[in-house]
Short mmCIF file of C-alpha atoms in Angstrom, two decimals:
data_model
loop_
_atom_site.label_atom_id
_atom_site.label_comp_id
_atom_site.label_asym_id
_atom_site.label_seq_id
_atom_site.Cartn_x
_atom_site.Cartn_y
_atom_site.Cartn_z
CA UNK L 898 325.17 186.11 96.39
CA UNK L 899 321.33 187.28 96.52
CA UNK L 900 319.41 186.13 99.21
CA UNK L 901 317.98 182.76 97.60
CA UNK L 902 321.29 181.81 97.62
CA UNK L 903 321.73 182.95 101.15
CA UNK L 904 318.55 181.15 102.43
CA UNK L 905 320.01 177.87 100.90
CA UNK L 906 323.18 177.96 102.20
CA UNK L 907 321.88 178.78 105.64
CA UNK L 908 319.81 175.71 105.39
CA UNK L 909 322.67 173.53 104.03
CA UNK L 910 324.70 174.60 107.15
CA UNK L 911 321.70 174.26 109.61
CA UNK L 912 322.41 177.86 110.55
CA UNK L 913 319.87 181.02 111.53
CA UNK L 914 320.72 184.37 109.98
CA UNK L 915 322.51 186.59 112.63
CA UNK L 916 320.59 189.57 113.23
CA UNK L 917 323.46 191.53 112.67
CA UNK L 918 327.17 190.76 111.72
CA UNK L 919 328.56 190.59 114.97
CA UNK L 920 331.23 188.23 116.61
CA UNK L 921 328.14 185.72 118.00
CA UNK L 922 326.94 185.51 114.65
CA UNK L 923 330.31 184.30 113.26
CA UNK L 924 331.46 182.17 115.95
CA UNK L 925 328.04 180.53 115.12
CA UNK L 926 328.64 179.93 111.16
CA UNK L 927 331.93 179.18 111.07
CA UNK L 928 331.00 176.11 113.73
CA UNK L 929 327.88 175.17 111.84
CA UNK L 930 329.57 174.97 108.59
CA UNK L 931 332.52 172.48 110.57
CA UNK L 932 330.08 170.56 111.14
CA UNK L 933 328.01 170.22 108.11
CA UNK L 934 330.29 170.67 105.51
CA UNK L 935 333.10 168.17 105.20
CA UNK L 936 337.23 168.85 104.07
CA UNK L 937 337.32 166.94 101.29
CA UNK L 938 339.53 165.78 98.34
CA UNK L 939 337.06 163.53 96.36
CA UNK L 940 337.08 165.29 93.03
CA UNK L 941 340.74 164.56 92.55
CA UNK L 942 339.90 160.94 92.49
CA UNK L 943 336.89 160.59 91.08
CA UNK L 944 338.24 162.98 88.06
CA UNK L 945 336.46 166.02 88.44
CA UNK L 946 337.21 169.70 87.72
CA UNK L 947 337.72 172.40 90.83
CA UNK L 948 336.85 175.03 89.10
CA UNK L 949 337.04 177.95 91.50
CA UNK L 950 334.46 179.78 90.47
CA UNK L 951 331.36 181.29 92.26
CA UNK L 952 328.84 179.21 90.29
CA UNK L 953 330.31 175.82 90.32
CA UNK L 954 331.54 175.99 94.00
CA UNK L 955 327.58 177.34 95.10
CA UNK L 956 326.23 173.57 92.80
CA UNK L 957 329.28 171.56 94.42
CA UNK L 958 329.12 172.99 97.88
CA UNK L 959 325.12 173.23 98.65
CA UNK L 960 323.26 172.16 95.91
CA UNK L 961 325.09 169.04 95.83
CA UNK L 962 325.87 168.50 99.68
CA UNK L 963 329.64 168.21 99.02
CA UNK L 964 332.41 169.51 100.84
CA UNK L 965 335.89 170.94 99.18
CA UNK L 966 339.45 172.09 100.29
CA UNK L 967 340.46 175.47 101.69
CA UNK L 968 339.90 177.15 98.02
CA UNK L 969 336.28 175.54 97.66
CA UNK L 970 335.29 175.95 101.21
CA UNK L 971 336.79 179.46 102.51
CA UNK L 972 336.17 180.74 99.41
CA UNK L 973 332.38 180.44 99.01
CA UNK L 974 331.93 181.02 102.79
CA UNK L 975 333.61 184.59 102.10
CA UNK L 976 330.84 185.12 99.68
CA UNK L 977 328.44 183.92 102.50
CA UNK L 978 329.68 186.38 104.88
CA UNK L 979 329.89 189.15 102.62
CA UNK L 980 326.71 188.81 101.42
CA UNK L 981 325.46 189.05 105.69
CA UNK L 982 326.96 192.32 106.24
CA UNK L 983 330.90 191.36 106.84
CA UNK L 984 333.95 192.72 106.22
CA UNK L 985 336.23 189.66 104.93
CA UNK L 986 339.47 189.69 103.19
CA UNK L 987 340.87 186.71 102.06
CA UNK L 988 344.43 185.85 102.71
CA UNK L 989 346.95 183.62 101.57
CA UNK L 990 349.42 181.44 103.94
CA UNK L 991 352.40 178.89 103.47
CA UNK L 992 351.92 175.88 105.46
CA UNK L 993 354.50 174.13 107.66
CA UNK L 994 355.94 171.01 106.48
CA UNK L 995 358.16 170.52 109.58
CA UNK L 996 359.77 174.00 110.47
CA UNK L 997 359.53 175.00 107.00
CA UNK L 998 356.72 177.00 105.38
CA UNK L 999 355.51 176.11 102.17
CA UNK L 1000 355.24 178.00 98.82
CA UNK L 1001 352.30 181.24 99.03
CA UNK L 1002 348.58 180.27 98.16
CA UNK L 1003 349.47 176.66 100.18
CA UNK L 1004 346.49 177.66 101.63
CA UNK L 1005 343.63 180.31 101.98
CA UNK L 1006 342.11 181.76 105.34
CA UNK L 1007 339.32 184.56 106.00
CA UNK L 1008 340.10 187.33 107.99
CA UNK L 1009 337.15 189.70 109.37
CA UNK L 1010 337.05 192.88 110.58
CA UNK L 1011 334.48 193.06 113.92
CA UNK L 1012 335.46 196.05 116.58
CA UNK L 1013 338.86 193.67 115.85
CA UNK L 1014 340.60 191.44 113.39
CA UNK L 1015 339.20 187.97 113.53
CA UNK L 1016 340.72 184.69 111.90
CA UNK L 1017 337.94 182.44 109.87
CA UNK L 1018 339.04 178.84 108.68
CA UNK L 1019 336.67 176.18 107.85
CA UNK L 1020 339.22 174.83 104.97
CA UNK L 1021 341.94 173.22 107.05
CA UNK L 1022 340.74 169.99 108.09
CA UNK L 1023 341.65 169.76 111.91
CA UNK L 1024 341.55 173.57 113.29
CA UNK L 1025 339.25 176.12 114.95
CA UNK L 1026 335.63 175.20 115.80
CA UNK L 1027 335.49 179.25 116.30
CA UNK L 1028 336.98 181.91 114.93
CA UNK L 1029 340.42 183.22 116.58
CA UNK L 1030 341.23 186.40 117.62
CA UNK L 1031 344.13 187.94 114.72
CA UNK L 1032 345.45 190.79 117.30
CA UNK L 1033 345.75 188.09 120.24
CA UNK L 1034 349.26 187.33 121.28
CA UNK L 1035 348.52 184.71 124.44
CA UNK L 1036 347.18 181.32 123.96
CA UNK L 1037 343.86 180.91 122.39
CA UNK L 1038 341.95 178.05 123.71
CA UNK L 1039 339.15 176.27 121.39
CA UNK L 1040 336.94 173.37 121.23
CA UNK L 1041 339.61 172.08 118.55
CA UNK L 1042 342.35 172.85 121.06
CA UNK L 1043 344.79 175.58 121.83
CA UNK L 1044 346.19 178.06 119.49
CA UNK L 1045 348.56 180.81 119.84
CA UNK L 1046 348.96 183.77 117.02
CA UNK L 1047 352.36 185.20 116.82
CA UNK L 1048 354.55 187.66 114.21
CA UNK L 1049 356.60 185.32 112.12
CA UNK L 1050 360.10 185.82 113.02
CA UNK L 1051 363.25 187.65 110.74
CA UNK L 1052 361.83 189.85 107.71
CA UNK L 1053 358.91 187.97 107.56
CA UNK L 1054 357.77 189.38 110.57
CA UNK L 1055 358.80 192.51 109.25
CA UNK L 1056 355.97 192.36 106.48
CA UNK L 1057 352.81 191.58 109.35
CA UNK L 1058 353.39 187.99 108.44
CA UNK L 1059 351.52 185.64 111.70
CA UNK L 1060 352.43 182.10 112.34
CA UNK L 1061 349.38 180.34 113.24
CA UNK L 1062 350.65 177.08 115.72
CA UNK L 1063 347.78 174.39 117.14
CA UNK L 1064 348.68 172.24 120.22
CA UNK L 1065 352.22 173.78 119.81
CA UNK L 1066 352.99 172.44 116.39
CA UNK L 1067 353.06 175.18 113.60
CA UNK L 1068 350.40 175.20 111.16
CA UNK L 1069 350.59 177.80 108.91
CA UNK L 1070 352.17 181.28 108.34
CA UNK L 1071 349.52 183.96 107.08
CA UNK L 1072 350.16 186.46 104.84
CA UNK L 1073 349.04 190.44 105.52
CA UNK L 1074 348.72 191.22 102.04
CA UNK L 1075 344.73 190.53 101.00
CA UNK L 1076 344.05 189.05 97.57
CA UNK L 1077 340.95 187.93 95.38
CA UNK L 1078 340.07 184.18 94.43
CA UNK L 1079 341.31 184.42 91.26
CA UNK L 1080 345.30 184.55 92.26
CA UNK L 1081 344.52 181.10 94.13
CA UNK L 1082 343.66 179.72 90.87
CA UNK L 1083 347.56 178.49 89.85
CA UNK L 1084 348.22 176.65 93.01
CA UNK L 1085 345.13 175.15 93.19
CA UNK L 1086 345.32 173.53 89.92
CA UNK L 1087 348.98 172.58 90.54
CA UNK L 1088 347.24 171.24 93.96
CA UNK L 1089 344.92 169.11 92.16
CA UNK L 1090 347.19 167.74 89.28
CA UNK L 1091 351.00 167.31 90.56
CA UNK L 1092 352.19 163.88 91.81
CA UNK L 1093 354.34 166.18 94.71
CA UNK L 1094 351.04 167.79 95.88
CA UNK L 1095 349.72 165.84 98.94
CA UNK L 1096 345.81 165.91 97.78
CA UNK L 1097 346.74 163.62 94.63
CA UNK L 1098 348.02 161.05 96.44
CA UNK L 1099 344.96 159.66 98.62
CA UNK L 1100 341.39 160.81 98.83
CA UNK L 1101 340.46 162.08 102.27
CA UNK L 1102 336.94 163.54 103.88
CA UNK L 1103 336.54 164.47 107.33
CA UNK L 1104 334.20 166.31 109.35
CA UNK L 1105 334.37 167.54 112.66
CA UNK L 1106 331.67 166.06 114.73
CA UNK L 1107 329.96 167.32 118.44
CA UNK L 1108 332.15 164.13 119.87
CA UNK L 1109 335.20 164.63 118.21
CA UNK L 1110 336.24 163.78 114.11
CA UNK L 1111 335.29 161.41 111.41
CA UNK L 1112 337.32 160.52 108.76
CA UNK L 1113 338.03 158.81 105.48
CA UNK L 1114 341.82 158.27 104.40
CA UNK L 1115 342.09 156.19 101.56
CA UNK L 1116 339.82 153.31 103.23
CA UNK L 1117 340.88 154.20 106.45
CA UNK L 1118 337.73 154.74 108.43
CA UNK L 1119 338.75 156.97 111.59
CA UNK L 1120 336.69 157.84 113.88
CA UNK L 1121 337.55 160.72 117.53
CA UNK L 1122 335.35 160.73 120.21
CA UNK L 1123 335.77 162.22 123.71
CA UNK L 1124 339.43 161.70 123.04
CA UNK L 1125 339.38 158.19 122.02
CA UNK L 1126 340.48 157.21 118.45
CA UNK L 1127 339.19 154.03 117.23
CA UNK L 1128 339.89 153.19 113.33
CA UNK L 1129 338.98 150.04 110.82
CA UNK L 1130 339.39 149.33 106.80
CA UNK L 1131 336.53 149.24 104.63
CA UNK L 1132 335.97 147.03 102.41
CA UNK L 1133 335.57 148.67 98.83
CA UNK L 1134 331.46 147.76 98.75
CA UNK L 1135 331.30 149.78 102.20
CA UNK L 1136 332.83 153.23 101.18
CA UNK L 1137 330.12 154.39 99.47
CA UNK L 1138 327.42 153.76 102.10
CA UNK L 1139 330.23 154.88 104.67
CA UNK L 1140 330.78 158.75 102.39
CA UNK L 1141 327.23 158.73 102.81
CA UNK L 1142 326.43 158.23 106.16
CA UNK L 1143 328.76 159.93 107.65
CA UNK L 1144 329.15 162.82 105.68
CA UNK L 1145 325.78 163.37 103.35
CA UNK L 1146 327.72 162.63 100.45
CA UNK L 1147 326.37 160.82 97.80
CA UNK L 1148 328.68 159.76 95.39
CA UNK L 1149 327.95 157.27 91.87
CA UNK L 1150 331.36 155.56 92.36
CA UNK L 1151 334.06 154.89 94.56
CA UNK L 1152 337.17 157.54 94.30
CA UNK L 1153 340.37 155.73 93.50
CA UNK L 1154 342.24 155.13 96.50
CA UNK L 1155 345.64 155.01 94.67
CA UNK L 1156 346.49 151.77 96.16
#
């Protein structure tokens, strides 16, 4: 990523360049880009490609003011972060359906290495607004709530495998081992094409917002603030006006709703 591309991204975020990459700096991006850059499913139903590649997710992401899943969005903000001085290795986790993880690559997360081992999601919907602290044990409390970091138990464990819990429910367990994009490319196209995977099934785009959430299931217009939830269905002619105003996106047609 050369430093046109920086600049833009920056400016797609609404984010200043931190002097140095420090812990300030990051807690800074990673809540800029929460709230500028929405989790989103859309190119499952509207029939597009998600490519992961550096090129297409740069046009998608900030060129074309979209948002993405974990893939799309962790994995270009590595690039990001890399490109500002960081060390960031991306890792793979299983997430909990229940008490049960999921399959590996479920889901990618960032960690980066400050003075100490920092966890960096932007790709998981409802999660951190800041980044949370890998080598914590104790409860972790956020903006987005409270989070606690703890060794997976059995022989899991036993490999440096962390079970990430929010508000006491488990959310995912993250793998040690660090990979490259590329080996998230198989479950992310099973992600996009299988009837079993959860993303095929409804479109969804959320954002987090400085009162709370905004989201888009299906035509489910939900809306979080100050802990109030509030939701109403849109009428087909209103999504599109309603993906742009509250999330920037612009989008030629409606994505099918699978209803």
């Amino acid at each position: 990523m050369d430093e046109s591309h920086i600049t833009r991204y920056l400016e797609r975020i609404g984010a200043t360049r931190p002097a140095e990459p420090d812990a300030q700096g990051l807690r800074a991006l990673q809540l800029a880009h929460l709230r500028t850059v929405p989790f989103e499913n859309l190119s499952i139903h509207l029939g597009e490609p998600v490519p992961l590649e550096s090129g297409a997710l740069f046009d998608k992401i900030v060129d074309r003011r979209r948002g993405g899943f974990c893939y799309e969005l962790n994995g270009l903000l590595a690039e990001l972060l890399t490109a500002l001085g960081y060390r960031v290795t991306l890792l793979a986790a299983r997430v909990f359906n229940g008490r049960t993880p999921g399959p590996l690559f479920d889901h990618l997360a960032l960690r980066v290495d400050l003075d100490e081992p920092w966890l960096v999601d932007v790709g998981f919907g409802d999660f951190a607004d800041e980044p949370l602290r890998l080598d914590e044990r104790a409860e972790q409390e956020d903006g987005g709530g409270t989070f606690r970091i703890a060794p997976a138990p059995g022989a899991a464990g036993e490999h440096g495998d962390l079970d990430v819990t929010h508000r006491g429910e488990q959310g995912y367990r993250l793998t040690a081992r660090p990979y490259e994009l590329v080996d998230f490319v198989p479950t992310c196209w099973w992600q996009t094409t299988s009837p079993e995977s959860h993303f095929t099934r409804s479109p969804v785009c959320s954002i987090r917002t400085a009162e709370g959430r905004t989201t888009i299931s299906g035509r489910k217009l939900i809306r979080t603030a100050h802990g109030e939830r509030t939701e109403r269905v849109l009428e087909e002619g209103e999504l599109l006006p309603a993906y742009l105003e509250h999330f920037g996106i612009t989008l030629d047609r409606v994505p099918s709703t699978g209803t």
